[in-house]
Amino acid sequence: RANRISPWNKFVIQGEASVKRIFKGVSATAIAILMAQGSHSYAAPKPGEVESHLLSLIQQFSLTKVDEEACLHDIRRGLNGKRGKKCFGQFDRIIGGWQEERAHREWQEASKTVTVDVPGDWAYVKIERFGLTTADEFYSALSGIKQQRIIIDLRQNGGGRLDQAIKMALMVVDPGGNAPVYTETKRDSETQDFRLITKTFHVQELADRFFSEQRDRVGSLRDKHFAILINDHTFSACEILAEIMRRLNPDNVFLVGRQTFGKWTAQAWFPFQDAEGNKRRLGYTVLRYAPGSDKAPPEHVKPDYKRTYNLRREGELGVASDTVYTFAIRRLLSRTE
């Protein structure tokens, strides 16, 4: 068994033409499953083969031209437990123990992600992350209260499941309209040349996809007034949510705080086994999103009202000493009088 040539090693040495033939018509998820099953069932790859294999993945699916030397440098650093900086944008990180990480993520997604406080004529909604049930939690919380002024706190939110952010955004749009929601750019894995494709998704198309049996939720919260709190630790899915809500409902949505981190991408995770037999996962960018019909996303989401606040302790969010929060309350009350 140890002397057999594994599918893993064949994949590495067959060259670019064979790589394209193997991937033709195969989704990223299927590839990940294939690698997860094949990588640890045979002899571990020889030194150097792992690096070459991971580089070939990035070359096939990256949205931009890959600097091979820079990516190899970061891959080697990642395999040694360090974060690379030369190839940021295509190659994000390598982590160990995908089975343990998957179990941890499933636990996070199953736990509560939305907390609500109703201290007066407004409601304060804190979203910790975008997990498996965030959109349902958000809808249940807001449809069950009479307050029309809502503060959504996305500060210190690192993102998560983009589908949940899109579902939340669809709750505040015009249900009869068909405005562009976001543009997605990715590599088309269904063709041999892995061409770069860009597609814009509109309200009705996304409503059919996400709310096929709950169409009454689309636009159900559009008449409420929202102040969204953001800062430089607002990442990814929450950036997309904030910008879409503001663009599609500008009369009722404004942003307060500091400009966001500026991460408009999504990552794919591919499991593999390194030369020492350790289970690892490679994360790298495979999708780029732009709110609306833009061909490129903005560098950052910028607030309508710039306010800064030093977050010292988690308990200081959404309380009287939180000056960004109190400013948002005053603006909400003045805009809706």
CSV table of C-alpha atoms in Angstrom, one decimal:
chain,number,residue,atom,x,y,z
A,1,ARG,CA,0.0,0.0,0.0
A,2,ALA,CA,2.8,2.4,0.8
A,3,ASN,CA,4.4,1.8,-2.6
A,4,ARG,CA,1.3,2.8,-4.6
A,5,ILE,CA,1.1,6.1,-6.4
A,6,SER,CA,-1.7,8.0,-4.8
A,7,PRO,CA,-4.3,10.1,-6.6
A,8,TRP,CA,-2.7,13.0,-4.6
A,9,ASN,CA,0.7,12.5,-6.1
A,10,LYS,CA,-0.7,11.9,-9.6
A,11,PHE,CA,-2.5,15.2,-9.3
A,12,VAL,CA,0.7,17.0,-8.5
A,13,ILE,CA,2.8,15.6,-11.3
A,14,GLN,CA,0.4,15.4,-14.2
A,15,GLY,CA,0.8,19.1,-15.2
A,16,GLU,CA,-1.6,21.9,-16.1
A,17,ALA,CA,-3.5,20.1,-18.9
A,18,SER,CA,-4.3,17.1,-16.7
A,19,VAL,CA,-5.3,19.4,-13.8
A,20,LYS,CA,-7.8,21.1,-16.0
A,21,ARG,CA,-9.2,17.8,-17.2
A,22,ILE,CA,-9.6,16.5,-13.6
A,23,PHE,CA,-11.4,19.6,-12.5
A,24,LYS,CA,-13.7,20.0,-15.5
A,25,GLY,CA,-17.3,19.9,-14.3
A,26,VAL,CA,-16.3,19.3,-10.7
A,27,SER,CA,-17.4,21.7,-8.0
A,28,ALA,CA,-15.1,23.1,-5.4
A,29,THR,CA,-17.0,21.1,-2.7
A,30,ALA,CA,-16.6,17.9,-4.6
A,31,ILE,CA,-12.9,18.6,-5.0
A,32,ALA,CA,-12.5,19.2,-1.3
A,33,ILE,CA,-14.3,15.9,-0.5
A,34,LEU,CA,-12.1,14.0,-3.0
A,35,MET,CA,-8.9,15.4,-1.5
A,36,ALA,CA,-10.1,14.7,2.0
A,37,GLN,CA,-10.7,11.1,1.2
A,38,GLY,CA,-7.7,10.5,-1.0
A,39,SER,CA,-5.0,12.5,0.8
A,40,HIS,CA,-4.8,10.4,4.0
A,41,SER,CA,-5.6,7.0,2.5
A,42,TYR,CA,-2.1,6.5,0.9
A,43,ALA,CA,1.5,7.2,1.6
A,44,ALA,CA,2.3,10.8,2.6
A,45,PRO,CA,3.5,13.0,-0.2
A,46,LYS,CA,7.2,13.7,-0.5
A,47,PRO,CA,8.7,17.0,0.6
A,48,GLY,CA,8.0,19.6,-2.0
A,49,GLU,CA,5.0,17.9,-3.5
A,50,VAL,CA,2.6,19.5,-1.0
A,51,GLU,CA,3.8,23.0,-1.8
A,52,SER,CA,3.5,22.3,-5.5
A,53,HIS,CA,0.0,20.9,-5.1
A,54,LEU,CA,-1.3,23.9,-3.1
A,55,LEU,CA,0.3,26.3,-5.5
A,56,SER,CA,-1.5,24.5,-8.4
A,57,LEU,CA,-4.8,25.0,-6.6
A,58,ILE,CA,-4.3,28.7,-6.1
A,59,GLN,CA,-3.2,29.1,-9.7
A,60,GLN,CA,-6.4,27.5,-11.0
A,61,PHE,CA,-8.9,29.3,-8.9
A,62,SER,CA,-7.3,32.6,-8.0
A,63,LEU,CA,-9.1,35.8,-9.1
A,64,THR,CA,-5.8,37.5,-10.0
A,65,LYS,CA,-2.5,36.6,-11.6
A,66,VAL,CA,-0.4,34.5,-9.1
A,67,ASP,CA,3.2,35.4,-8.2
A,68,GLU,CA,4.5,31.8,-7.9
A,69,GLU,CA,7.6,32.7,-5.8
A,70,ALA,CA,5.5,34.8,-3.4
A,71,CYS,CA,2.8,32.2,-3.0
A,72,LEU,CA,5.4,29.4,-2.4
A,73,HIS,CA,7.1,31.6,0.2
A,74,ASP,CA,3.8,32.0,2.0
A,75,ILE,CA,2.8,28.4,1.7
A,76,ARG,CA,6.1,27.3,3.3
A,77,ARG,CA,5.5,29.8,6.1
A,78,GLY,CA,2.0,28.5,6.5
A,79,LEU,CA,3.1,24.9,6.7
A,80,ASN,CA,5.5,26.0,9.5
A,81,GLY,CA,2.7,27.7,11.4
A,82,LYS,CA,3.4,31.3,10.4
A,83,ARG,CA,1.3,33.9,8.5
A,84,GLY,CA,2.6,35.0,5.1
A,85,LYS,CA,2.3,38.5,3.8
A,86,LYS,CA,3.6,38.4,0.2
A,87,CYS,CA,0.6,36.6,-1.4
A,88,PHE,CA,-2.2,38.1,0.6
A,89,GLY,CA,-5.4,38.2,-1.5
A,90,GLN,CA,-5.0,34.8,-3.1
A,91,PHE,CA,-3.6,32.7,-0.2
A,92,ASP,CA,-5.0,33.4,3.2
A,93,ARG,CA,-3.8,30.8,5.6
A,94,ILE,CA,-3.2,27.2,6.4
A,95,ILE,CA,-4.6,25.7,9.6
A,96,GLY,CA,-4.4,22.2,11.2
A,97,GLY,CA,-7.0,19.6,12.2
A,98,TRP,CA,-9.9,20.2,9.8
A,99,GLN,CA,-12.1,17.7,11.6
A,100,GLU,CA,-11.7,19.6,14.9
A,101,GLU,CA,-12.1,22.9,13.2
A,102,ARG,CA,-15.3,21.8,11.4
A,103,ALA,CA,-16.8,20.6,14.7
A,104,HIS,CA,-16.0,24.0,16.3
A,105,ARG,CA,-17.6,25.8,13.4
A,106,GLU,CA,-20.7,23.7,13.6
A,107,TRP,CA,-21.0,24.5,17.3
A,108,GLN,CA,-20.7,28.2,16.6
A,109,GLU,CA,-23.3,28.1,13.8
A,110,ALA,CA,-25.7,26.3,16.1
A,111,SER,CA,-25.3,28.8,18.9
A,112,LYS,CA,-27.2,32.1,19.3
A,113,THR,CA,-25.7,35.0,17.3
A,114,VAL,CA,-28.2,37.9,17.8
A,115,THR,CA,-29.0,39.7,21.1
A,116,VAL,CA,-31.7,42.4,21.4
A,117,ASP,CA,-32.3,45.1,24.0
A,118,VAL,CA,-35.3,47.4,23.9
A,119,PRO,CA,-34.3,50.3,26.3
A,120,GLY,CA,-36.8,52.9,24.9
A,121,ASP,CA,-38.3,54.0,21.6
A,122,TRP,CA,-35.6,52.1,19.8
A,123,ALA,CA,-34.1,48.6,19.8
A,124,TYR,CA,-30.4,47.7,20.0
A,125,VAL,CA,-29.5,44.6,18.0
A,126,LYS,CA,-26.0,43.2,18.5
A,127,ILE,CA,-24.8,40.7,15.9
A,128,GLU,CA,-21.8,38.7,17.1
A,129,ARG,CA,-21.2,36.8,13.8
A,130,PHE,CA,-23.2,35.4,10.9
A,131,GLY,CA,-24.0,31.8,11.7
A,132,LEU,CA,-26.4,29.2,10.5
A,133,THR,CA,-29.5,30.9,12.0
A,134,THR,CA,-28.6,34.6,12.1
A,135,ALA,CA,-31.2,35.7,9.6
A,136,ASP,CA,-34.0,33.8,11.4
A,137,GLU,CA,-32.9,35.2,14.7
A,138,PHE,CA,-32.9,38.7,13.3
A,139,TYR,CA,-36.4,38.4,11.7
A,140,SER,CA,-37.9,36.9,14.9
A,141,ALA,CA,-36.4,39.6,17.0
A,142,LEU,CA,-37.5,42.6,14.9
A,143,SER,CA,-40.9,41.3,13.8
A,144,GLY,CA,-41.8,40.7,17.5
A,145,ILE,CA,-41.3,44.3,18.6
A,146,LYS,CA,-43.2,47.6,17.9
A,147,GLN,CA,-40.2,49.9,17.8
A,148,GLN,CA,-39.5,51.4,14.4
A,149,ARG,CA,-36.0,52.7,15.2
A,150,ILE,CA,-33.3,50.0,15.2
A,151,ILE,CA,-29.6,50.2,15.9
A,152,ILE,CA,-27.6,47.3,14.4
A,153,ASP,CA,-24.2,46.9,16.0
A,154,LEU,CA,-21.7,45.3,13.6
A,155,ARG,CA,-18.5,46.5,15.4
A,156,GLN,CA,-16.0,43.7,16.1
A,157,ASN,CA,-17.9,41.4,13.8
A,158,GLY,CA,-15.6,39.2,11.7
A,159,GLY,CA,-18.4,38.1,9.3
A,160,GLY,CA,-19.3,34.5,8.6
A,161,ARG,CA,-22.0,33.1,6.4
A,162,LEU,CA,-22.7,35.4,3.5
A,163,ASP,CA,-26.1,33.8,2.7
A,164,GLN,CA,-27.4,35.0,6.1
A,165,ALA,CA,-26.3,38.5,5.5
A,166,ILE,CA,-28.0,38.6,2.1
A,167,LYS,CA,-31.2,37.2,3.6
A,168,MET,CA,-31.1,40.0,6.2
A,169,ALA,CA,-30.6,42.6,3.5
A,170,LEU,CA,-33.6,41.3,1.5
A,171,MET,CA,-35.8,42.1,4.5
A,172,VAL,CA,-35.3,45.8,4.1
A,173,VAL,CA,-35.6,46.2,0.3
A,174,ASP,CA,-38.6,47.1,-1.9
A,175,PRO,CA,-40.2,43.7,-2.5
A,176,GLY,CA,-41.7,44.9,-5.8
A,177,GLY,CA,-38.5,46.2,-7.2
A,178,ASN,CA,-35.6,44.3,-8.8
A,179,ALA,CA,-32.6,46.4,-8.0
A,180,PRO,CA,-29.1,44.9,-8.3
A,181,VAL,CA,-28.0,43.5,-4.9
A,182,TYR,CA,-24.4,42.4,-5.5
A,183,THR,CA,-22.0,41.4,-8.2
A,184,GLU,CA,-20.0,38.2,-7.9
A,185,THR,CA,-16.6,37.5,-9.6
A,186,LYS,CA,-15.1,34.0,-9.6
A,187,ARG,CA,-13.3,31.4,-11.7
A,188,ASP,CA,-15.7,29.2,-13.7
A,189,SER,CA,-14.7,25.6,-12.7
A,190,GLU,CA,-17.2,24.2,-15.3
A,191,THR,CA,-14.9,25.1,-18.2
A,192,GLN,CA,-11.5,23.9,-19.1
A,193,ASP,CA,-9.8,27.3,-19.2
A,194,PHE,CA,-11.2,28.3,-15.8
A,195,ARG,CA,-12.2,31.7,-17.2
A,196,LEU,CA,-13.1,34.6,-14.9
A,197,ILE,CA,-16.8,35.2,-14.8
A,198,THR,CA,-18.8,38.1,-13.3
A,199,LYS,CA,-22.5,38.0,-12.6
A,200,THR,CA,-24.9,40.5,-11.0
A,201,PHE,CA,-27.7,39.2,-8.8
A,202,HIS,CA,-31.0,41.1,-8.4
A,203,VAL,CA,-33.6,41.3,-5.7
A,204,GLN,CA,-36.2,38.9,-7.3
A,205,GLU,CA,-33.6,36.3,-8.2
A,206,LEU,CA,-32.2,36.2,-4.7
A,207,ALA,CA,-35.7,36.3,-3.2
A,208,ASP,CA,-36.6,33.1,-5.2
A,209,ARG,CA,-33.4,31.5,-4.0
A,210,PHE,CA,-33.4,32.4,-0.3
A,211,PHE,CA,-37.2,32.8,0.4
A,212,SER,CA,-38.9,30.4,-1.9
A,213,GLU,CA,-41.3,29.5,0.9
A,214,GLN,CA,-41.1,32.7,2.9
A,215,ARG,CA,-41.7,35.4,0.4
A,216,ASP,CA,-43.5,37.5,3.0
A,217,ARG,CA,-40.2,38.2,4.6
A,218,VAL,CA,-38.8,40.0,1.6
A,219,GLY,CA,-39.2,43.7,2.4
A,220,SER,CA,-41.0,43.0,5.7
A,221,LEU,CA,-38.8,45.4,7.6
A,222,ARG,CA,-38.3,48.1,5.0
A,223,ASP,CA,-40.4,50.7,6.9
A,224,LYS,CA,-38.2,50.6,10.0
A,225,HIS,CA,-35.3,53.1,10.4
A,226,PHE,CA,-31.8,51.6,10.9
A,227,ALA,CA,-28.6,53.0,12.2
A,228,ILE,CA,-25.7,50.6,11.6
A,229,LEU,CA,-22.6,50.8,13.8
A,230,ILE,CA,-19.3,49.9,12.0
A,231,ASN,CA,-15.6,50.2,12.7
A,232,ASP,CA,-12.3,48.9,11.4
A,233,HIS,CA,-13.0,45.5,12.9
A,234,THR,CA,-16.2,45.1,10.8
A,235,PHE,CA,-15.3,42.4,8.2
A,236,SER,CA,-16.6,40.6,5.2
A,237,ALA,CA,-20.3,39.5,5.3
A,238,CYS,CA,-21.2,42.4,7.6
A,239,GLU,CA,-19.6,44.9,5.3
A,240,ILE,CA,-21.7,43.6,2.4
A,241,LEU,CA,-24.8,43.7,4.6
A,242,ALA,CA,-24.2,47.3,5.6
A,243,GLU,CA,-23.5,48.6,2.1
A,244,ILE,CA,-26.4,46.7,0.5
A,245,MET,CA,-28.9,48.0,3.2
A,246,ARG,CA,-27.7,51.5,2.6
A,247,ARG,CA,-27.8,51.4,-1.1
A,248,LEU,CA,-31.2,49.7,-1.4
A,249,ASN,CA,-33.0,51.6,1.3
A,250,PRO,CA,-31.1,55.0,1.6
A,251,ASP,CA,-34.0,56.9,3.1
A,252,ASN,CA,-34.2,54.6,6.1
A,253,VAL,CA,-30.6,53.4,6.6
A,254,PHE,CA,-27.4,55.3,7.7
A,255,LEU,CA,-24.0,54.2,9.0
A,256,VAL,CA,-22.1,55.5,12.0
A,257,GLY,CA,-18.6,54.9,13.2
A,258,ARG,CA,-15.3,54.3,11.4
A,259,GLN,CA,-14.6,52.9,8.0
A,260,THR,CA,-14.6,49.1,7.8
A,261,PHE,CA,-11.7,46.7,7.2
A,262,GLY,CA,-12.4,46.2,3.5
A,263,LYS,CA,-12.7,42.5,2.9
A,264,TRP,CA,-15.0,41.8,0.0
A,265,THR,CA,-13.9,38.2,-0.6
A,266,ALA,CA,-14.9,34.7,0.2
A,267,GLN,CA,-12.5,31.8,0.9
A,268,ALA,CA,-12.5,28.1,-0.1
A,269,TRP,CA,-11.1,25.6,2.3
A,270,PHE,CA,-9.4,22.5,0.9
A,271,PRO,CA,-8.2,19.7,3.3
A,272,PHE,CA,-4.9,18.1,2.7
A,273,GLN,CA,-2.2,16.1,4.5
A,274,ASP,CA,1.3,17.5,4.8
A,275,ALA,CA,4.6,15.6,4.5
A,276,GLU,CA,4.5,14.7,8.2
A,277,GLY,CA,1.0,13.3,8.0
A,278,ASN,CA,-0.7,16.2,9.7
A,279,LYS,CA,-4.2,17.1,8.7
A,280,ARG,CA,-4.4,20.6,7.4
A,281,ARG,CA,-6.6,23.0,5.4
A,282,LEU,CA,-5.7,25.6,2.9
A,283,GLY,CA,-7.8,28.7,2.7
A,284,TYR,CA,-7.6,31.0,-0.3
A,285,THR,CA,-9.8,33.6,-2.1
A,286,VAL,CA,-12.1,32.2,-4.7
A,287,LEU,CA,-14.9,34.9,-4.8
A,288,ARG,CA,-15.1,38.7,-4.8
A,289,TYR,CA,-18.3,40.6,-4.1
A,290,ALA,CA,-19.3,44.1,-5.0
A,291,PRO,CA,-22.5,45.6,-3.6
A,292,GLY,CA,-24.8,46.8,-6.4
A,293,SER,CA,-23.8,46.4,-10.0
A,294,ASP,CA,-20.3,47.8,-9.5
A,295,LYS,CA,-17.5,46.0,-11.3
A,296,ALA,CA,-15.2,46.3,-8.3
A,297,PRO,CA,-16.0,46.7,-4.6
A,298,PRO,CA,-15.2,49.9,-2.7
A,299,GLU,CA,-11.9,49.9,-0.8
A,300,HIS,CA,-13.9,50.2,2.5
A,301,VAL,CA,-17.4,50.9,3.7
A,302,LYS,CA,-17.4,54.5,4.9
A,303,PRO,CA,-19.8,55.8,7.5
A,304,ASP,CA,-22.3,58.5,6.8
A,305,TYR,CA,-21.4,59.9,10.2
A,306,LYS,CA,-17.8,59.4,11.3
A,307,ARG,CA,-17.5,58.8,15.0
A,308,THR,CA,-14.7,57.0,17.0
A,309,TYR,CA,-14.8,55.1,20.2
A,310,ASN,CA,-12.2,53.1,22.0
A,311,LEU,CA,-13.6,49.6,22.7
A,312,ARG,CA,-12.1,48.8,26.0
A,313,ARG,CA,-14.5,46.1,27.3
A,314,GLU,CA,-17.3,44.2,25.6
A,315,GLY,CA,-19.7,45.4,28.3
A,316,GLU,CA,-19.4,48.9,27.2
A,317,LEU,CA,-21.1,48.3,23.8
A,318,GLY,CA,-24.7,49.7,23.6
A,319,VAL,CA,-24.6,51.6,26.9
A,320,ALA,CA,-24.6,55.2,27.9
A,321,SER,CA,-20.8,55.5,27.9
A,322,ASP,CA,-20.7,54.2,24.3
A,323,THR,CA,-20.6,57.5,22.4
A,324,VAL,CA,-21.1,56.0,18.9
A,325,TYR,CA,-24.3,54.3,20.2
A,326,THR,CA,-25.7,57.4,21.9
A,327,PHE,CA,-24.9,59.5,18.8
A,328,ALA,CA,-26.8,57.0,16.6
A,329,ILE,CA,-29.8,57.2,19.0
A,330,ARG,CA,-30.0,61.0,18.7
A,331,ARG,CA,-29.7,60.8,14.9
A,332,LEU,CA,-32.5,58.2,14.7
A,333,LEU,CA,-34.8,60.2,16.9
A,334,SER,CA,-34.2,63.4,14.9
A,335,ARG,CA,-34.6,61.8,11.5
A,336,THR,CA,-37.9,60.1,12.4
A,337,GLU,CA,-39.7,62.9,14.3
